[in-house]
Amino acid sequence: MTIKPLADRVVIKMEEAEETTKSGIVLAGSAKEKPQVASIVAVGPGGMVDGNQIDMYVKVGDKVITSKYSGTEVKIDGEEYTIVRQSDILAVVE
Amino acid sequence: MTIKPLADRVVIKMEEAEETTKSGIVLAGSAKEKPQVASIVAVGPGGMVDGNQIDMYVKVGDKVITSKYSGTEVKIDGEEYTIVRQSDILAVVE
Amino acid sequence: MTIKPLADRVVIKMEEAEETTKSGIVLAGSAKEKPQVASIVAVGPGGMVDGNQIDMYVKVGDKVITSKYSGTEVKIDGEEYTIVRQSDILAVVE
Amino acid sequence: MTIKPLADRVVIKMEEAEETTKSGIVLAGSAKEKPQVASIVAVGPGGMVDGNQIDMYVKVGDKVITSKYSGTEVKIDGEEYTIVRQSDILAVVE
Amino acid sequence: MTIKPLADRVVIKMEEAEETTKSGIVLAGSAKEKPQVASIVAVGPGGMVDGNQIDMYVKVGDKVITSKYSGTEVKIDGEEYTIVRQSDILAVVE
Amino acid sequence: MTIKPLADRVVIKMEEAEETTKSGIVLAGSAKEKPQVASIVAVGPGGMVDGNQIDMYVKVGDKVITSKYSGTEVKIDGEEYTIVRQSDILAVVE
Amino acid sequence: MTIKPLADRVVIKMEEAEETTKSGIVLAGSAKEKPQVASIVAVGPGGMVDGNQIDMYVKVGDKVITSKYSGTEVKIDGEEYTIVRQSDILAVVE
């Protein structure tokens, strides 16, 4: 199944990031903090949203940071995704 | 009885989806998670809503994901439906 | 007494619907679910509401479904009515 | 003292209505339900309110139904009035 | 000290009104109800407020009724005043 | 350090006002009421704020009254200031 | 990793400021108050946000004061940053 987001929505997938502490220890699972970086897997077409024309400036593959608690979590084919508005994306990390 | 949604509203029906776990077990009834995919059974005409012109871009038969808790549940002829605004539809799945 | 709703308001009357269960039993009174279908008994003239021009597209006699809890209940000549905005009407049933 | 309401405001006076039950008994005082019908005693001039031009379409003497809990109760010369916005008036009864 | 209200604000002073009951008794202090009529002591210049052009239509000396709880109470030179927006003034009494 | 407020913001400093009671006693410290008059120490440039063009009409040195609880308190070089929007300033006192 | 904020967002880093009390004692760690001054490390491109054209007037290196509790805290490469909207920045300090 493929998810095609509507309007100004973007489908993201949280990264299963390993986190290396300053002392060099790699944390995994619940011992590490919840990652805040997600990958964009699908981008909506934009268009008129609440009376404003929205152009999409993020693209598939971007690593992004979103507002905490924003978006709706969905499970498709056993994989967990989050659907957010483009305006919930705070920054791109490179 | 037929439901004809007004303005930017859309009538959806939650899918009675079977869910297959990664290990291949098919879950049914309360043992499976609540499905998040619904089928569109009727689409309103769009038009002026709160001062904005709304064009409808979803159509009958689309499989869609909606915001949790959005919409109003109705029971017509013993069947349960949910009426949502088009803007509560996050994505189409194919 | 006649009720003439103002602006974008609509007067509806909840149907005292009998409900037939799938097994054919007719439920009455408190044993049945609260009906969600109402009949329109009066329609306001529309016009400017909160800075937007509202045209009325429902008409007297329409059977409609409204948002739960929307509207104001009034009792005129011993009959109970509900006054809602047209925008609280989700769908027409036929 | 005379009350001259400003902008889109309307001064109403709750009717001390007698209510006749279906069996013909006339209820008075606390035994009857709170009346929901009020008489308009003064109408503001309308004009620009929150950036919208408001025209007044109710007039002194109209019997009206208002949203419950809307408005501000005032006591002038020992008489109780309620000041509401025209948009809080749901319907005129005749 | 003189208070010059800004924008659409108005400085009012609650009247220390005596209230005469229907039986002719004059109530004073805490035995009487809080007066709801205030005198305007200063009026702001109006102008652009939240993107709307506001013209002032009340004037110094007007006796007015305001929404309960609206405004900010201030004490200048030992005198108590309330600063409200013109839109919080419901009516003028004459 | 100098504070330069942005957009429609204004930096104010609460006056350490002595208050003389009607009987002539000068109150100081916690025995007196919190002063409500502040001095403006810096004014932002105005400009577009939330889609509206804001012109600044207060100036450094003005004694002003602000809404209670409005603004953000900051401590710069050991001095306490409050940063408010111009629209939180109710009046100028002279 | 580099953070590139989107739209009207700005990445700031709280200053690990030493604070010298009036008596000349330097406070460190939890004994001092939380610093309220932050440095801007990245500035978004501005553009259309909620239907308004936003021009960015802050720049990398500015020392700024923000509304308390505004923004989202993120941790990138072990460093903590806060992402705020430009409109959450109250003032620049020099």
XYZ file of C-alpha atoms in Angstrom:
658
model
C 0.000 0.000 0.000
C 1.173 3.510 -0.824
C 0.206 6.607 1.179
C -0.525 9.710 -0.858
C -0.914 12.667 1.521
C -3.483 15.340 0.653
C -3.179 19.128 0.553
C -0.268 20.429 2.689
C 0.381 17.121 4.421
C 3.631 15.224 4.586
C 4.247 11.594 5.587
C 7.345 11.120 7.746
C 9.048 8.120 9.299
C 10.922 8.482 12.600
C 14.542 7.446 12.247
C 15.678 4.446 14.283
C 18.756 6.493 15.086
C 21.583 5.193 17.190
C 22.833 7.877 19.510
C 26.431 8.078 20.574
C 27.022 9.728 23.943
C 29.879 12.157 24.441
C 31.847 9.385 26.126
C 31.448 7.264 22.999
C 28.860 4.786 24.261
C 26.212 3.823 21.698
C 22.740 3.772 23.227
C 19.974 1.592 21.785
C 16.282 0.979 22.403
C 14.668 2.560 25.458
C 18.018 3.622 26.902
C 18.371 6.331 24.293
C 16.280 9.427 23.946
C 13.424 9.415 21.464
C 14.883 10.555 18.164
C 13.571 13.860 16.922
C 14.723 13.491 13.333
C 12.401 11.961 10.761
C 12.657 11.161 7.045
C 10.054 12.415 4.619
C 8.532 9.531 2.637
C 5.732 11.370 0.817
C 4.705 14.987 0.171
C 1.200 16.271 -0.611
C 0.437 18.504 -3.603
C -0.147 21.713 -1.610
C -2.827 24.047 -2.960
C -5.557 26.043 -1.180
C -5.667 25.280 2.549
C -7.959 27.356 4.794
C -8.062 30.053 2.120
C -4.286 30.330 1.691
C -2.256 29.039 -1.272
C 0.351 26.625 0.108
C 3.447 25.731 -1.904
C 5.406 22.693 -0.765
C 9.093 23.320 -0.139
C 10.087 20.025 1.477
C 10.777 16.900 -0.580
C 10.974 13.126 -0.210
C 14.205 12.111 1.504
C 14.599 15.307 3.557
C 15.629 14.714 7.184
C 13.367 16.960 9.246
C 12.571 18.036 12.798
C 8.896 18.428 13.696
C 7.001 19.922 16.589
C 6.587 17.401 19.369
C 3.111 15.853 19.547
C 2.157 17.181 16.105
C 0.610 14.934 13.497
C -1.311 11.658 13.393
C 0.386 8.289 13.730
C -0.706 5.639 11.246
C 0.280 2.007 10.701
C 0.361 0.807 7.098
C 1.563 -2.726 6.235
C 3.011 -3.031 9.738
C 5.125 0.126 9.409
C 4.511 3.191 11.567
C 4.347 6.610 9.968
C 3.336 10.071 11.076
C 1.317 12.451 8.920
C 2.004 16.132 9.640
C 1.243 19.449 7.982
C 4.218 21.066 6.253
C 3.849 23.926 8.750
C 4.619 21.476 11.594
C 8.079 20.894 10.124
C 10.474 23.187 11.950
C 13.754 22.540 10.178
C 15.666 20.376 7.731
C 18.908 18.806 8.987
C 21.784 18.008 6.629
C -31.909 5.604 2.771
C -29.133 7.466 1.002
C -26.854 10.004 2.724
C -26.005 13.090 0.685
C -23.310 15.062 2.520
C -23.437 18.861 2.375
C -20.724 21.408 1.571
C -17.199 20.019 2.128
C -18.358 16.887 3.939
C -17.553 13.311 3.067
C -19.226 10.110 4.285
C -16.776 7.306 5.050
C -17.122 3.719 6.234
C -14.423 2.153 8.389
C -13.002 -0.975 6.777
C -13.505 -4.245 8.614
C -9.906 -5.008 7.759
C -8.172 -8.202 8.674
C -4.677 -7.524 9.853
C -1.849 -9.938 9.321
C 0.951 -9.743 11.852
C 4.595 -9.945 10.765
C 4.619 -13.597 11.872
C 1.708 -14.293 9.561
C -1.078 -14.588 12.144
C -4.388 -13.075 11.081
C -5.986 -11.077 13.880
C -9.735 -10.528 14.055
C -12.213 -8.618 16.190
C -10.942 -6.976 19.360
C -7.553 -8.683 19.128
C -6.537 -6.487 16.239
C -5.915 -2.759 16.303
C -8.695 -0.438 15.224
C -8.331 -0.022 11.481
C -7.431 3.486 10.375
C -8.370 3.070 6.734
C -11.873 3.975 5.587
C -13.703 3.900 2.268
C -15.447 6.965 0.935
C -19.123 6.263 0.212
C -20.329 9.803 -0.589
C -18.773 13.197 -1.317
C -20.383 16.607 -0.808
C -20.537 19.251 -3.550
C -17.938 21.611 -2.017
C -18.555 25.324 -2.491
C -18.199 28.278 -0.105
C -17.311 27.136 3.428
C -16.447 29.763 6.053
C -15.742 32.260 3.271
C -13.382 30.007 1.317
C -14.165 28.234 -1.967
C -13.623 24.509 -1.403
C -13.098 22.142 -4.335
C -13.502 18.449 -3.619
C -10.527 16.308 -4.638
C -11.503 12.979 -3.081
C -14.003 10.647 -4.734
C -16.280 7.725 -3.892
C -14.294 4.517 -3.511
C -11.063 6.193 -2.300
C -9.403 4.432 0.636
C -8.477 7.196 3.065
C -6.848 7.877 6.422
C -8.530 10.461 8.661
C -7.569 12.311 11.822
C -8.447 10.252 14.872
C -11.582 11.454 16.682
C -12.612 13.672 13.751
C -16.128 13.559 12.379
C -19.567 12.507 13.551
C -20.662 8.887 13.689
C -24.112 8.149 12.300
C -26.164 4.969 11.978
C -28.342 4.685 8.888
C -30.331 1.486 8.178
C -28.247 -0.328 10.802
C -24.935 0.582 9.159
C -22.393 2.831 10.873
C -20.806 5.681 8.967
C -18.660 8.655 9.840
C -19.159 12.105 8.337
C -15.954 14.169 8.145
C -14.845 17.349 6.439
C -12.583 16.821 3.438
C -9.890 18.688 5.399
C -9.949 15.908 8.039
C -8.766 13.423 5.402
C -5.009 13.145 5.734
C -4.103 10.807 2.902
C -5.331 8.390 0.258
C -3.875 4.862 0.317
C -3.543 2.782 -2.850
C -46.915 30.649 17.108
C -44.610 30.428 14.100
C -40.805 30.402 14.363
C -38.973 32.407 11.703
C -35.252 31.679 11.997
C -32.803 34.527 11.336
C -29.695 34.665 9.143
C -28.224 31.188 8.459
C -30.359 29.409 11.028
C -32.622 26.448 10.476
C -35.365 25.059 12.743
C -35.441 21.264 12.873
C -37.627 18.726 14.645
C -36.163 15.405 15.771
C -38.035 12.484 14.236
C -39.873 10.187 16.632
C -38.528 7.344 14.552
C -39.300 3.747 15.233
C -36.226 1.650 14.785
C -36.366 -1.895 13.550
C -33.486 -4.084 14.682
C -31.831 -6.502 12.269
C -33.855 -9.329 13.850
C -37.046 -7.447 13.055
C -37.951 -6.221 16.539
C -39.380 -2.705 16.661
C -37.882 -0.676 19.519
C -39.736 2.247 21.072
C -39.085 4.900 23.699
C -35.907 4.665 25.763
C -35.119 1.184 24.479
C -34.124 2.555 21.111
C -31.171 4.749 20.302
C -31.706 8.475 20.069
C -32.617 9.215 16.459
C -30.119 11.288 14.562
C -32.410 12.270 11.720
C -34.433 15.482 11.945
C -36.927 17.239 9.672
C -36.458 20.851 8.679
C -39.496 22.944 9.607
C -38.170 26.439 8.813
C -35.184 27.953 7.016
C -33.676 31.396 7.583
C -33.040 33.881 4.757
C -29.226 33.567 4.753
C -27.278 36.739 3.999
C -24.129 38.204 5.571
C -22.963 36.166 8.581
C -19.631 37.013 10.217
C -18.591 38.821 7.036
C -19.414 35.949 4.668
C -22.379 35.780 2.276
C -24.350 32.633 3.145
C -26.773 31.089 0.656
C -29.251 28.580 2.018
C -29.244 25.220 0.244
C -31.495 23.208 2.552
C -35.284 23.492 2.407
C -38.348 22.799 4.535
C -39.122 19.084 4.595
C -35.514 17.912 4.136
C -34.523 15.018 6.411
C -31.121 15.947 7.808
C -28.336 14.754 10.077
C -26.755 17.347 12.373
C -23.675 17.478 14.569
C -24.412 16.068 17.992
C -24.863 18.727 20.694
C -25.138 21.527 18.120
C -27.954 24.043 18.301
C -30.349 25.406 20.886
C -33.448 23.514 22.007
C -36.635 25.543 22.232
C -40.191 24.696 23.223
C -42.948 26.500 21.340
C -46.639 25.658 21.968
C -45.528 22.511 23.808
C -43.489 21.206 20.865
C -39.715 20.822 21.070
C -37.539 22.138 18.271
C -33.849 22.670 17.755
C -32.400 25.752 16.069
C -29.084 25.104 14.300
C -26.898 26.942 11.831
C -27.025 25.561 8.302
C -23.311 24.762 8.709
C -24.194 22.338 11.532
C -26.174 20.217 9.071
C -23.897 17.430 7.916
C -26.018 15.632 5.352
C -29.447 15.181 3.833
C -30.927 11.658 3.837
C -33.353 10.496 1.190
C -33.740 56.191 32.206
C -33.601 55.020 28.609
C -31.152 52.395 27.337
C -29.669 53.066 23.905
C -27.729 49.990 22.801
C -24.534 50.505 20.793
C -23.357 48.906 17.548
C -25.051 45.534 16.875
C -26.583 45.237 20.313
C -30.214 44.731 21.172
C -31.992 45.192 24.523
C -34.546 42.493 25.250
C -36.968 41.826 28.105
C -37.870 38.269 29.051
C -41.616 37.674 28.835
C -43.390 36.798 32.067
C -45.239 34.200 30.063
C -47.911 32.028 31.484
C -47.583 28.529 30.195
C -50.566 26.284 29.665
C -49.839 22.582 29.866
C -51.371 20.151 27.386
C -53.951 19.201 30.013
C -54.961 22.848 30.294
C -53.341 23.703 33.620
C -51.787 27.186 33.768
C -48.379 27.143 35.462
C -46.976 30.207 37.166
C -43.754 31.250 38.909
C -41.148 28.579 39.577
C -43.493 25.766 38.605
C -43.229 26.673 34.959
C -40.198 26.412 32.745
C -38.077 29.486 32.203
C -39.585 31.302 29.227
C -37.372 31.457 26.178
C -39.234 34.187 24.375
C -38.229 37.825 24.880
C -39.461 41.162 23.543
C -37.102 43.605 21.918
C -37.220 46.994 23.647
C -34.327 48.757 21.874
C -32.141 48.142 18.822
C -28.637 49.494 18.220
C -27.658 51.348 15.027
C -25.498 48.557 13.567
C -22.415 49.652 11.614
C -18.856 48.306 11.568
C -18.340 45.537 14.127
C -15.058 43.618 14.157
C -14.414 44.765 10.596
C -17.802 43.675 9.213
C -20.693 45.968 8.240
C -23.709 44.885 10.295
C -27.228 45.835 9.237
C -29.948 45.468 11.847
C -32.921 43.368 10.743
C -34.777 43.041 14.041
C -37.019 45.828 15.361
C -38.573 47.011 18.618
C -41.544 44.842 19.557
C -40.282 41.662 17.884
C -40.741 38.521 19.976
C -37.449 36.645 19.747
C -35.645 33.519 20.886
C -32.004 33.911 21.928
C -29.142 31.545 22.653
C -29.244 30.414 26.260
C -26.682 32.161 28.478
C -25.933 34.812 25.849
C -25.914 38.486 26.753
C -25.477 40.626 29.837
C -28.252 41.132 32.369
C -28.778 44.699 33.535
C -31.181 46.321 35.998
C -32.409 49.793 35.115
C -35.023 51.562 37.274
C -35.765 48.246 38.974
C -36.514 46.460 35.690
C -34.350 43.604 34.427
C -33.178 43.576 30.826
C -30.727 41.557 28.815
C -28.386 43.094 26.239
C -27.440 40.710 23.427
C -25.791 40.989 20.036
C -28.187 40.695 17.109
C -26.262 37.550 16.121
C -27.346 35.920 19.403
C -30.979 36.163 18.280
C -31.910 32.833 16.743
C -35.444 33.415 15.551
C -38.476 35.662 15.608
C -41.774 34.128 16.735
C -45.122 35.404 15.486
C -2.362 63.029 36.836
C -4.470 62.725 33.694
C -5.207 59.418 31.952
C -5.145 59.519 28.165
C -6.452 56.194 26.841
C -4.870 54.764 23.671
C -6.479 53.412 20.511
C -10.078 52.231 21.075
C -9.912 52.449 24.841
C -12.198 54.389 27.144
C -11.699 55.310 30.816
C -14.838 54.960 32.905
C -15.698 55.600 36.538
C -18.309 53.477 38.294
C -21.118 55.607 39.685
C -21.546 55.604 43.461
C -25.235 55.321 42.784
C -27.806 55.298 45.506
C -30.485 52.809 44.750
C -34.036 53.301 45.810
C -36.054 50.140 46.270
C -39.635 49.918 45.037
C -40.807 50.459 48.615
C -38.816 53.695 48.728
C -35.925 52.598 50.944
C -32.542 53.990 49.907
C -29.833 51.360 50.037
C -26.204 52.301 50.538
C -22.824 50.550 50.667
C -22.767 46.760 50.583
C -26.524 46.489 51.066
C -27.157 47.667 47.542
C -26.318 45.837 44.355
C -23.132 46.735 42.530
C -24.015 49.575 40.182
C -23.707 48.748 36.516
C -23.732 52.288 35.207
C -20.439 54.141 34.722
C -19.468 57.610 33.515
C -16.963 58.058 30.730
C -14.077 60.282 31.840
C -11.770 59.912 28.815
C -11.989 58.525 25.269
C -9.105 57.270 23.119
C -8.489 58.502 19.575
C -9.594 55.296 17.810
C -7.679 54.368 14.653
C -6.392 51.009 13.390
C -6.950 48.216 15.921
C -6.208 44.619 14.925
C -6.402 45.643 11.280
C -9.786 47.371 11.534
C -10.412 51.139 11.470
C -12.226 52.035 14.689
C -14.202 55.274 14.984
C -15.139 56.383 18.479
C -18.843 57.046 18.976
C -18.945 57.487 22.753
C -17.941 60.752 24.424
C -16.855 62.078 27.807
C -19.816 62.360 30.172
C -21.840 59.517 28.631
C -23.441 57.193 31.195
C -22.743 53.682 29.947
C -23.292 50.009 30.718
C -20.355 47.665 30.154
C -19.886 43.920 30.031
C -19.306 42.537 33.497
C -15.679 41.666 34.209
C -14.437 43.553 31.147
C -11.589 46.021 31.408
C -8.679 46.709 33.721
C -9.085 48.485 37.041
C -6.530 51.193 37.777
C -5.987 53.535 40.712
C -4.737 57.014 39.893
C -4.336 59.658 42.637
C -6.402 57.484 44.954
C -9.346 57.272 42.538
C -10.413 53.998 40.975
C -11.087 53.825 37.247
C -11.710 51.080 34.736
C -10.201 51.069 31.251
C -12.316 49.228 28.684
C -12.404 48.912 24.918
C -15.249 50.820 23.247
C -16.554 47.439 22.060
C -17.064 46.430 25.715
C -19.595 49.235 26.106
C -23.029 47.734 25.587
C -25.289 50.738 25.826
C -25.646 54.406 26.746
C -28.309 55.320 29.320
C -30.017 58.706 29.319
C 23.629 45.990 27.541
C 20.903 47.739 25.562
C 17.525 46.164 24.767
C 16.162 46.867 21.306
C 12.581 45.592 21.105
C 11.387 44.081 17.831
C 8.241 44.757 15.802
C 5.412 46.240 17.935
C 7.121 45.593 21.250
C 7.904 48.119 23.948
C 10.263 47.797 26.941
C 8.869 49.286 30.131
C 10.164 49.688 33.675
C 7.763 49.612 36.624
C 7.979 52.786 38.683
C 9.130 52.393 42.287
C 6.357 54.779 43.174
C 5.752 56.003 46.664
C 2.079 56.144 47.387
C 0.561 58.689 49.683
C -2.660 57.633 51.353
C -5.546 60.059 51.716
C -4.539 60.609 55.346
C -1.070 61.630 54.184
C 0.885 58.530 55.198
C 3.564 57.480 52.709
C 3.562 53.734 52.134
C 6.709 51.916 51.019
C 7.693 48.399 50.040
C 5.160 45.614 50.517
C 2.803 47.827 52.478
C 1.826 49.729 49.376
C -0.103 48.427 46.421
C 1.821 47.262 43.393
C 2.295 50.308 41.177
C 0.509 50.149 37.863
C 2.389 52.940 36.152
C 5.525 52.154 34.136
C 8.017 54.197 32.141
C 8.810 53.332 28.545
C 12.548 52.782 28.076
C 12.563 51.492 24.476
C 10.120 51.281 21.560
C 10.229 48.836 18.660
C 10.084 49.916 15.014
C 6.541 48.685 14.331
C 5.871 47.305 10.852
C 3.911 44.240 9.679
C 2.644 42.156 12.611
C 0.289 39.242 11.937
C -0.563 40.765 8.575
C -1.399 44.237 9.896
C 0.749 47.377 9.521
C 1.477 48.672 13.041
C 2.562 52.264 13.606
C 4.075 53.067 16.985
C 2.416 55.968 18.814
C 4.109 55.680 22.208
C 7.606 57.037 22.841
C 10.485 56.669 25.277
C 9.741 58.456 28.545
C 5.950 58.027 28.382
C 4.360 56.997 31.686
C 1.933 54.213 30.793
C -0.610 51.809 32.257
C -0.592 48.256 30.922
C -2.892 45.274 31.175
C -2.137 43.285 34.302
C -0.182 40.100 33.645
C 0.686 41.151 30.090
C 4.237 40.952 28.803
C 7.411 39.060 29.636
C 9.657 40.019 32.531
C 13.374 40.118 31.780
C 16.432 40.910 33.877
C 19.268 42.718 32.114
C 22.366 43.870 34.061
C 20.501 43.281 37.309
C 17.583 45.533 36.327
C 14.084 44.178 35.807
C 12.110 45.181 32.745
C 8.882 44.062 31.122
C 8.478 43.670 27.372
C 4.903 44.218 26.158
C 3.186 44.721 22.823
C 2.076 48.301 22.164
C -1.494 46.966 22.112
C -1.095 45.940 25.771
C -0.617 49.596 26.716
C -3.976 50.928 27.846
C -3.255 54.560 28.510
C -0.625 57.262 28.940
C -0.682 59.243 32.189
C 0.551 62.820 32.370
C 24.706 17.972 11.118
C 23.419 21.423 10.181
C 19.932 22.690 11.062
C 18.229 24.730 8.372
C 15.037 26.255 9.841
C 11.998 26.555 7.578
C 9.703 29.516 6.915
C 9.780 32.092 9.754
C 11.694 29.888 12.171
C 14.940 30.693 13.923
C 17.353 28.343 15.726
C 18.729 29.772 18.954
C 21.175 28.538 21.578
C 20.770 29.564 25.218
C 23.865 31.330 26.505
C 25.752 29.626 29.341
C 26.012 33.044 30.904
C 27.822 33.717 34.135
C 25.914 36.171 36.214
C 27.614 38.620 38.498
C 25.563 39.756 41.471
C 25.544 43.383 42.543
C 27.980 42.477 45.351
C 30.383 41.087 42.745
C 29.876 37.367 43.386
C 29.860 35.229 40.237
C 27.062 32.652 40.295
C 27.330 29.423 38.338
C 25.141 26.408 37.625
C 21.846 26.062 39.500
C 22.710 28.905 41.869
C 22.177 31.445 39.150
C 18.930 32.313 37.438
C 18.140 30.720 34.108
C 19.632 32.967 31.455
C 17.112 34.617 29.206
C 19.497 35.659 26.471
C 20.125 33.357 23.501
C 22.294 33.508 20.404
C 20.816 32.998 16.966
C 22.586 30.196 15.114
C 20.351 29.897 12.035
C 17.542 31.912 10.405
C 14.810 30.592 8.098
C 14.049 32.135 4.692
C 10.732 33.752 5.697
C 8.023 33.825 3.005
C 4.287 33.135 3.195
C 3.211 31.963 6.656
C -0.501 31.566 7.413
C -1.297 33.836 4.487
C 1.050 36.657 5.509
C 4.374 37.548 3.858
C 7.070 37.368 6.558
C 10.401 39.129 6.103
C 13.200 38.073 8.455
C 14.837 40.938 10.341
C 17.001 38.983 12.777
C 20.359 37.509 11.750
C 22.849 34.858 12.827
C 24.864 36.063 15.833
C 22.140 38.329 17.267
C 21.726 38.051 21.040
C 17.992 37.838 21.624
C 15.341 37.561 24.324
C 12.431 35.218 23.628
C 9.057 34.580 25.216
C 9.385 32.089 28.032
C 8.193 28.591 27.121
C 8.074 29.395 23.409
C 9.658 27.117 20.854
C 10.684 23.466 20.582
C 13.862 22.128 22.171
C 15.960 19.849 19.965
C 19.228 17.976 20.516
C 21.528 17.708 17.515
C 25.010 16.110 17.842
C 24.709 16.351 21.636
C 24.027 20.096 21.588
C 20.713 21.569 22.731
C 18.976 24.158 20.606
C 15.579 25.812 20.600
C 13.593 26.472 17.435
C 11.272 29.484 17.693
C 9.247 31.615 15.300
C 10.729 35.038 14.615
C 7.565 36.496 16.207
C 8.548 34.824 19.503
C 11.697 36.964 19.642
C 10.933 39.970 21.808
C 14.119 41.975 21.587
C 17.753 42.093 20.522
C 20.319 42.972 23.202
C 23.587 44.683 22.339
